[in-house]
């Protein structure tokens, strides 16, 4: 594991003038599944506040909390009924203020999730729009006159047509479930309303927002057919969504939101979900006057493969795309929409290796709650499933419940400590093997996945070549080598190697900083044996 003491490694000085978010490690909390403070089986703000010391100890810089608003419950909180109210299951607005206060006292920042592409069908705007087709609120959405078939071929990302009928026969647009009508951003009143939402939470002290569907918002004003129907593409959306995503007008909104951020003290930030296949297009969302981070999901969607269209290519292309706009690359391997890494890659060893690779790369790194415990994708009985993807595809797509299971905190407690010591029925069933992954089992074990993440995040914070330097990627068969140098000062370079193949390889190595595998031997005679499914950080 950590082969040598780290006292003589550089203590990290950020590049003068660098804002905190440039190379931040951000931890995504799925609020409903993180920690239940009041024993009703649903995660909440009280639970999260009580677990903040765990996150500080892990070493992350910021916490992104998935939607906490009053919601219609059709899509895990992404169908918002009121953008300035907290779902009573999670707490109150005062709880958010207290969360920010506690987090700041521990040196952590808080990002909320904002959902500007659509509202819930229960939102007061949509209800008014249904009631009165001539109301100003009707202009907030995309309504088209009654006709026998849907106005065009646009498909919902969750399956079926993207158009549903109102009781009086009109069509309305929803790129997700019918309970999530899309807002019409060509109406300036929509942008004004969201300015107020941002200010409401910024005034409360939050440090920023993750922006849902940031590549969406605007649609083709003539509602022309998409050139192809939606299919879940490998790396994100492209021309098949030409009329429904990535309309150039969206960039004006990100400039407007950036200006709002900049009007507040304290480096507030925005990270957008930009699920586009073309990384150069993603990079444009992170131009200096737009979003601070633009998620690219190619790494998240790459199979366990060093070769073409997988890890090495992706890293190289993402670095180039973000360098072109002077923005840090955000990296992500897992989130609440994707099966867990351990299951996708085929083993915990591989998930650990991928994490160590990601944490070495320059830019920001996003972790999804539970990946630091090596959680696998859980199998969920059909009758317990909640995700609309499962229902809208008639069970053909399993959906995302398996990565949204409550966190295991205490092996011996009821519900593995999700509700503290209280015996509550968790909102999704907890698998029988969850105690094996519990935080209390891993925290004192230096070989655990939790300890690996903690050591990696600490080293990354200390060594200026890790997580913030310049990277050069080379690939040789199943092995990827990333050469990392600091952006300032004369810290020793670090080389990160990952072996994605089946045979061990011998690599040059003087000093081992960290390995993802407990089996790695210290370097001997200037070389080290890199076993399969392993990442190492090497320095001199
Ligand atoms: C992306 C979110 O990550 C996902 O969970 C949600 O279903 C869609 N946007 C719709 O809001
Ligand atoms: Ca609760």
XYZ file of C-alpha atoms and ligand atoms in Angstrom:
552
model
C 0.000 0.000 0.000
C 1.513 3.391 0.876
C 5.079 2.189 0.680
C 6.888 5.051 2.344
C 6.159 7.792 4.828
C 5.171 10.986 3.147
C 6.835 13.647 5.285
C 9.273 14.676 2.613
C 6.713 15.037 -0.137
C 5.887 18.601 -1.000
C 3.201 20.221 0.989
C 0.829 21.456 -1.612
C 0.639 25.128 -2.346
C -2.075 25.934 -4.795
C -0.969 27.889 -7.810
C -1.324 31.526 -6.697
C -4.748 32.778 -7.651
C -6.231 29.320 -8.203
C -9.815 29.109 -6.980
C -10.750 26.193 -4.735
C -12.844 24.432 -7.362
C -10.084 24.126 -9.949
C -8.817 20.793 -8.634
C -11.479 19.978 -6.054
C -12.564 16.496 -5.025
C -16.359 16.658 -4.891
C -18.425 13.982 -3.149
C -21.931 13.355 -4.459
C -24.502 12.576 -1.798
C -27.704 10.871 -2.917
C -29.686 12.557 -0.159
C -32.434 9.956 0.114
C -29.853 7.193 0.635
C -27.008 8.767 2.563
C -28.070 8.898 6.198
C -31.462 8.928 7.877
C -31.554 11.231 10.908
C -35.113 10.642 12.147
C -35.683 6.933 11.558
C -38.315 7.048 8.837
C -36.138 5.094 6.406
C -35.437 8.115 4.191
C -32.109 9.938 4.146
C -32.330 13.587 5.213
C -30.414 16.740 6.117
C -30.163 15.818 9.807
C -28.509 12.541 8.795
C -26.163 14.246 6.364
C -25.148 16.896 8.906
C -24.301 14.178 11.417
C -22.064 12.467 8.846
C -20.164 15.575 7.706
C -17.167 14.673 9.912
C -16.879 11.413 7.934
C -16.605 13.431 4.721
C -14.080 15.834 6.233
C -12.028 12.846 7.352
C -12.214 11.350 3.870
C -10.605 14.580 2.703
C -13.030 15.807 0.057
C -13.384 19.529 -0.667
C -17.085 19.760 -1.401
C -20.355 17.885 -1.176
C -22.960 17.892 -3.970
C -26.419 17.068 -2.668
C -28.956 15.606 -5.146
C -32.327 17.437 -5.349
C -33.824 18.295 -1.982
C -36.869 20.230 -3.192
C -40.526 19.511 -2.782
C -41.054 17.040 -5.596
C -43.766 15.026 -7.293
C -41.713 11.887 -6.638
C -41.729 10.753 -10.280
C -37.967 10.844 -10.867
C -35.936 10.699 -7.656
C -36.453 14.413 -6.914
C -35.709 15.622 -10.471
C -39.376 16.623 -10.827
C -39.437 19.782 -8.748
C -42.680 21.261 -7.402
C -41.120 24.241 -5.648
C -37.539 25.388 -6.286
C -37.256 27.304 -3.032
C -38.808 24.786 -0.638
C -37.345 21.667 0.946
C -39.179 18.343 0.744
C -40.406 17.786 4.318
C -38.943 14.248 4.223
C -35.520 15.876 4.025
C -36.000 18.779 6.448
C -36.442 22.524 6.103
C -34.734 25.522 4.525
C -33.241 26.188 7.958
C -31.663 22.705 7.810
C -29.932 23.695 4.576
C -28.581 26.807 6.250
C -27.334 24.728 9.168
C -25.800 22.208 6.777
C -23.846 24.995 5.084
C -22.776 26.380 8.447
C -21.573 22.993 9.733
C -19.878 22.164 6.446
C -18.009 25.467 6.354
C -16.830 24.954 9.926
C -15.257 21.672 8.732
C -13.723 23.233 5.616
C -16.284 21.644 3.283
C -18.366 23.411 0.613
C -21.951 22.604 -0.285
C -23.306 22.363 -3.829
C -27.027 21.896 -4.421
C -28.598 20.367 -7.527
C -30.671 22.704 -9.694
C -33.086 21.417 -12.334
C -33.796 24.094 -14.966
C -34.828 21.960 -17.963
C -38.208 20.937 -16.557
C -40.517 21.168 -13.561
C -42.897 18.701 -11.968
C -46.381 18.550 -13.439
C -47.451 19.466 -9.886
C -45.587 22.793 -10.047
C -47.894 25.820 -9.670
C -46.795 27.075 -13.128
C -47.842 23.885 -14.887
C -51.109 23.598 -12.986
C -51.998 27.147 -13.956
C -50.955 26.413 -17.546
C -53.307 23.420 -17.675
C -56.142 25.388 -16.162
C -55.800 28.396 -18.448
C -54.159 28.005 -21.885
C -53.954 31.803 -22.169
C -52.187 32.341 -18.837
C -48.615 33.677 -18.737
C -47.666 30.331 -17.154
C -48.740 28.475 -20.293
C -45.928 30.371 -22.009
C -43.446 28.785 -19.590
C -43.838 25.390 -21.295
C -44.000 23.879 -24.781
C -47.662 23.436 -25.687
C -48.776 22.603 -29.229
C -52.337 22.434 -30.543
C -54.400 19.267 -30.455
C -53.752 16.901 -33.342
C -54.200 13.187 -33.916
C -50.534 12.287 -33.568
C -47.593 13.768 -31.638
C -46.176 16.933 -33.225
C -42.839 15.345 -34.136
C -40.596 12.322 -33.576
C -38.942 13.520 -30.372
C -38.482 10.715 -27.861
C -38.368 10.759 -24.084
C -34.938 9.797 -22.741
C -36.801 7.338 -20.530
C -38.699 5.715 -23.392
C -41.791 6.543 -25.470
C -42.792 9.783 -27.159
C -41.631 13.056 -25.611
C -45.162 14.453 -26.084
C -48.189 13.826 -23.892
C -51.685 15.241 -24.062
C -53.317 17.647 -21.654
C -56.905 16.866 -20.564
C -58.112 19.416 -23.167
C -56.189 17.670 -25.953
C -53.111 19.905 -26.349
C -49.653 18.372 -26.551
C -46.898 19.240 -24.097
C -43.225 18.359 -24.271
C -41.358 16.250 -21.717
C -37.901 14.914 -22.549
C -38.099 12.769 -19.410
C -41.297 11.429 -17.776
C -44.728 12.909 -18.553
C -44.590 14.255 -14.987
C -41.592 16.439 -16.013
C -42.851 19.034 -18.542
C -39.978 20.882 -20.261
C -39.703 24.602 -19.654
C -39.598 26.974 -22.612
C -36.351 28.898 -22.176
C -37.132 31.116 -25.156
C -39.540 32.844 -22.767
C -37.433 35.437 -20.870
C -39.678 35.082 -17.806
C -38.269 31.569 -17.273
C -34.703 32.859 -17.079
C -35.809 35.621 -14.680
C -37.497 33.084 -12.410
C -34.342 30.975 -12.217
C -32.183 34.004 -11.394
C -34.310 34.346 -8.274
C -33.916 30.653 -7.425
C -30.123 30.895 -7.653
C -30.088 33.987 -5.471
C -32.374 32.401 -2.896
C -29.889 29.583 -2.211
C -26.759 31.691 -2.696
C -28.117 34.133 -0.098
C -28.359 31.176 2.269
C -24.638 30.555 1.794
C -24.453 27.572 -0.568
C -21.258 27.384 -2.602
C -22.745 26.444 -5.931
C -24.893 24.149 -7.996
C -24.735 21.034 -10.067
C -26.903 21.924 -13.072
C -29.164 19.159 -14.341
C -29.413 18.699 -18.128
C -27.168 21.725 -18.741
C -26.838 20.698 -22.403
C -30.639 20.926 -22.772
C -33.006 23.798 -21.902
C -33.503 25.194 -25.433
C -35.220 23.253 -28.226
C -35.513 23.805 -31.945
C -38.051 26.688 -32.202
C -39.671 25.124 -35.282
C -40.008 21.728 -33.547
C -38.394 19.944 -36.485
C -37.932 16.179 -36.291
C -34.712 14.863 -34.854
C -32.661 13.175 -37.562
C -32.879 9.922 -35.607
C -34.772 8.643 -32.609
C -33.138 8.545 -29.210
C -31.015 5.571 -28.409
C -28.806 5.350 -25.341
C -25.536 6.027 -27.143
C -22.196 4.874 -25.838
C -20.657 8.207 -24.966
C -23.495 10.708 -24.896
C -25.801 12.509 -27.272
C -24.908 13.540 -30.778
C -26.721 14.410 -33.997
C -29.661 12.107 -33.161
C -30.666 14.749 -30.585
C -29.812 17.766 -32.761
C -33.182 19.486 -32.207
C -33.551 18.770 -28.489
C -30.078 19.343 -27.008
C -27.021 21.599 -27.362
C -28.769 24.571 -28.938
C -26.215 27.416 -29.038
C -28.620 29.772 -27.204
C -28.023 27.796 -24.011
C -24.568 29.347 -23.651
C -26.151 32.752 -22.966
C -27.797 31.278 -19.891
C -24.525 29.950 -18.530
C -22.955 33.400 -18.994
C -25.858 34.898 -17.120
C -25.587 32.365 -14.269
C -21.799 32.832 -14.121
C -22.339 36.556 -13.656
C -24.694 35.812 -10.747
C -22.060 33.545 -9.160
C -19.437 36.222 -9.612
C -21.655 38.807 -7.917
C -21.299 36.825 -4.656
C -18.214 36.659 -2.461
C -16.418 33.373 -1.965
C -15.876 31.643 -5.317
C -19.329 30.173 -5.911
C -19.373 27.596 -8.681
C -21.491 25.729 -11.251
C -20.971 22.232 -12.598
C -23.150 21.286 -15.543
C -24.328 17.912 -16.739
C -23.235 17.981 -20.377
C -23.944 14.511 -21.791
C -22.661 15.173 -25.287
C -20.550 12.708 -27.203
C -18.340 15.398 -28.760
C -15.850 16.473 -26.080
C -14.960 19.682 -27.925
C -18.620 20.667 -27.654
C -18.590 19.801 -23.931
C -15.510 21.996 -23.476
C -17.424 25.013 -24.816
C -19.703 24.876 -21.759
C -16.648 25.486 -19.551
C -15.363 28.626 -21.286
C -14.081 31.186 -18.783
C -17.374 33.092 -18.605
C -19.646 30.011 -18.503
C -19.841 26.967 -16.207
C -16.867 26.324 -13.932
C -17.021 22.597 -14.619
C -18.719 20.739 -17.452
C -19.122 17.034 -16.787
C -17.998 14.838 -19.625
C -19.159 11.272 -19.208
C -16.860 9.402 -21.545
C -14.763 7.941 -18.770
C -17.934 7.008 -16.885
C -19.188 5.241 -20.000
C -15.918 3.557 -20.948
C -15.575 -0.172 -20.539
C -12.627 -1.668 -18.686
C -10.319 -1.317 -21.662
C -7.132 0.620 -22.208
C -7.516 0.739 -25.964
C -9.329 2.684 -28.626
C -12.461 4.554 -27.489
C -11.847 3.609 -23.863
C -9.655 4.867 -21.036
C -6.499 6.208 -22.723
C -8.259 7.907 -25.625
C -10.841 9.417 -23.364
C -8.353 10.904 -20.959
C -6.247 12.303 -23.759
C -9.193 13.779 -25.644
C -10.797 15.233 -22.533
C -7.553 16.894 -21.474
C -7.194 18.419 -24.942
C -10.816 19.586 -25.094
C -10.689 21.337 -21.726
C -7.190 22.741 -22.213
C -8.481 24.395 -25.373
C -10.789 26.561 -23.249
C -8.440 26.899 -20.260
C -10.770 24.909 -17.989
C -9.975 22.077 -15.603
C -11.269 18.689 -16.733
C -13.879 17.180 -14.395
C -13.548 13.407 -13.990
C -16.245 11.016 -12.886
C -16.465 7.225 -12.743
C -19.795 6.766 -11.012
C -23.008 8.610 -10.218
C -26.668 8.038 -9.368
C -27.499 7.280 -13.021
C -24.964 4.541 -13.690
C -24.330 1.004 -12.412
C -21.595 0.853 -9.770
C -17.975 0.585 -10.981
C -17.270 -2.689 -9.132
C -20.019 -4.401 -11.126
C -19.381 -2.606 -14.423
C -15.650 -3.356 -14.435
C -16.051 -6.822 -12.943
C -14.197 -6.555 -9.631
C -13.425 -4.326 -6.682
C -9.713 -4.479 -7.620
C -10.511 -2.844 -10.966
C -12.730 -0.217 -9.370
C -9.895 0.648 -6.975
C -7.418 0.871 -9.846
C -9.725 3.137 -11.853
C -10.227 5.399 -8.830
C -6.496 5.824 -8.331
C -6.073 6.684 -11.994
C -8.854 9.258 -11.819
C -7.530 10.863 -8.653
C -4.119 11.390 -10.266
C -5.468 13.299 -13.256
C -5.356 17.093 -13.325
C -8.742 18.700 -12.810
C -11.611 18.031 -10.462
C -12.696 14.551 -9.404
C -16.283 13.621 -8.551
C -16.949 10.665 -6.259
C -20.354 9.084 -5.805
C -21.317 8.139 -2.245
C -20.496 4.502 -1.612
C -17.805 4.108 -4.257
C -15.223 4.707 -1.502
C -16.658 1.588 0.177
C -16.357 -0.511 -2.989
C -20.122 -1.046 -3.125
C -21.303 -3.253 -5.987
C -24.513 -2.658 -7.925
C -27.304 -4.120 -5.795
C -29.953 -6.380 -7.249
C -33.377 -4.971 -6.442
C -36.529 -7.082 -6.580
C -38.919 -5.802 -9.258
C -41.625 -5.029 -6.712
C -39.245 -2.719 -4.816
C -38.051 -0.765 -7.857
C -38.740 2.969 -7.985
C -37.010 4.232 -11.090
C -39.350 5.432 -13.878
C -36.894 4.036 -16.441
C -37.862 0.520 -15.312
C -41.582 1.213 -15.654
C -41.468 3.265 -18.863
C -39.444 0.563 -20.613
C -41.775 -2.201 -19.297
C -38.860 -3.641 -17.360
C -36.527 -3.871 -20.396
C -34.171 -1.343 -18.811
C -33.600 -2.113 -15.136
C -33.024 1.510 -14.255
C -30.926 3.091 -11.568
C -32.225 1.776 -8.244
C -29.280 -0.627 -7.860
C -26.826 2.249 -7.385
C -29.163 4.207 -5.089
C -29.318 1.793 -2.139
C -28.843 3.306 1.360
C -25.251 3.596 2.617
C -23.964 0.967 5.078
C -22.491 2.700 8.125
C -22.460 0.158 10.958
C -22.218 -3.564 10.252
C -24.155 -4.715 13.303
C -26.886 -2.032 13.404
C -30.381 -2.446 11.948
C -30.372 -1.402 8.253
C -26.537 -1.380 8.579
C -26.800 1.910 10.453
C -28.521 3.890 7.701
C -31.062 5.043 10.302
C -28.513 5.128 13.133
C -29.525 2.588 15.713
C -33.203 2.909 14.807
C -34.944 -0.029 13.186
C -36.583 1.686 10.234
C -37.693 0.163 6.944
C -35.300 1.704 4.381
C -36.932 3.191 1.273
C -35.027 0.702 -0.933
C -34.192 -2.777 0.380
C -30.679 -3.232 1.731
C -28.855 -6.331 0.431
C -27.832 -9.026 2.905
C -24.123 -8.515 2.133
C -24.146 -4.759 2.937
C -22.580 -5.238 6.428
C -19.382 -6.443 4.684
C -18.982 -2.960 3.227
C -19.945 -0.946 6.319
C -17.890 2.135 7.160
C -17.135 0.893 10.680
C -15.559 -2.273 9.232
C -13.395 -0.356 6.769
C -12.317 2.661 8.739
C -9.702 0.925 10.861
C -8.471 -1.432 8.120
C -5.501 0.057 6.231
C -6.169 -2.315 3.334
C -9.813 -1.313 2.889
C -11.129 0.561 -0.107
C -12.143 3.402 2.207
C -8.539 3.689 3.437
C -7.275 3.659 -0.144
C -9.517 6.579 -1.104
C -8.502 8.463 2.016
C -4.786 8.001 1.348
C -5.163 8.886 -2.320
C -7.108 12.069 -1.568
C -4.558 13.068 1.067
C -1.580 12.505 -1.236
C -3.362 14.380 -4.000
C -3.801 17.333 -1.668
C -0.147 17.277 -0.644
C 1.658 16.682 -3.912
C 1.421 19.386 -6.584
C 1.957 16.947 -9.464
C -1.182 15.018 -8.483
C -4.598 16.279 -9.464
C -3.493 19.676 -10.647
C -0.454 19.401 -12.892
C 0.078 18.735 -16.572
C -0.539 15.208 -17.774
C 0.804 13.298 -20.780
C -0.915 10.009 -21.564
C 0.680 7.086 -23.383
C -0.769 3.663 -24.010
C 1.055 0.458 -24.718
C -1.280 -2.482 -25.147
C -3.199 -2.912 -21.903
C -1.010 -0.521 -19.957
C -1.590 3.213 -19.660
C 1.080 5.555 -18.360
C 0.299 9.107 -17.292
C 3.229 11.448 -16.667
C 2.268 14.171 -14.245
C 4.201 17.358 -13.553
C 3.334 20.246 -11.276
C 2.139 23.512 -12.752
C 4.506 25.502 -10.569
C 7.442 24.953 -8.226
C 9.962 22.165 -8.598
C 8.150 19.214 -7.054
C 9.223 15.817 -8.339
C 7.051 14.476 -11.146
C 4.741 11.522 -10.542
C 3.979 8.729 -12.977
C 0.680 6.909 -12.746
C 0.517 3.447 -14.329
C -2.510 1.237 -14.753
C -2.412 -2.360 -15.945
C -5.769 -3.209 -17.518
C -4.555 -6.494 -18.997
C -4.265 -10.041 -17.729
C -0.488 -10.407 -17.416
C 1.869 -8.627 -15.034
C 4.262 -6.106 -16.564
C 7.559 -4.732 -15.297
C 7.768 -0.944 -15.146
C 10.565 1.441 -14.178
C 10.070 2.598 -10.580
C 12.236 4.187 -7.954
C 9.725 4.972 -5.283
C 6.155 3.750 -4.788
C 3.826 6.420 -3.457
C 0.645 4.386 -3.510
C -0.790 1.253 -5.089
C -4.417 0.251 -5.528
C -3.439 -3.342 -4.686
C -2.221 -4.584 -1.304
C -0.127 -7.138 -3.245
C 2.253 -4.658 -4.884
C 5.875 -5.176 -3.839
C 8.203 -2.252 -3.270
C 10.432 -1.351 -6.249
C 13.595 -3.376 -6.517
C 16.589 -2.481 -8.653
C 14.732 0.395 -10.305
C 11.752 -1.692 -11.423
C 8.406 -2.840 -10.069
C 6.066 -5.666 -11.046
C 2.685 -4.196 -11.920
C 0.074 -6.904 -11.510
C -3.191 -6.954 -13.520
C -6.044 -4.651 -12.438
C -3.659 -2.403 -10.522
C -2.749 1.288 -10.559
C 0.424 2.666 -8.966
C 1.718 6.159 -8.338
C 5.493 6.263 -8.802
C 7.952 9.039 -8.046
C 11.687 9.396 -7.663
C -30.086 13.821 -15.092
C -30.147 13.295 -13.697
O -28.853 12.934 -13.293
C -31.108 12.136 -13.719
O -31.088 11.429 -12.505
C -32.477 12.664 -14.049
O -33.361 11.580 -14.194
C -32.474 13.464 -15.355
N -31.372 14.358 -15.443
C -33.752 14.258 -15.503
O -33.769 15.343 -14.608
Ca -35.403 10.525 7.507
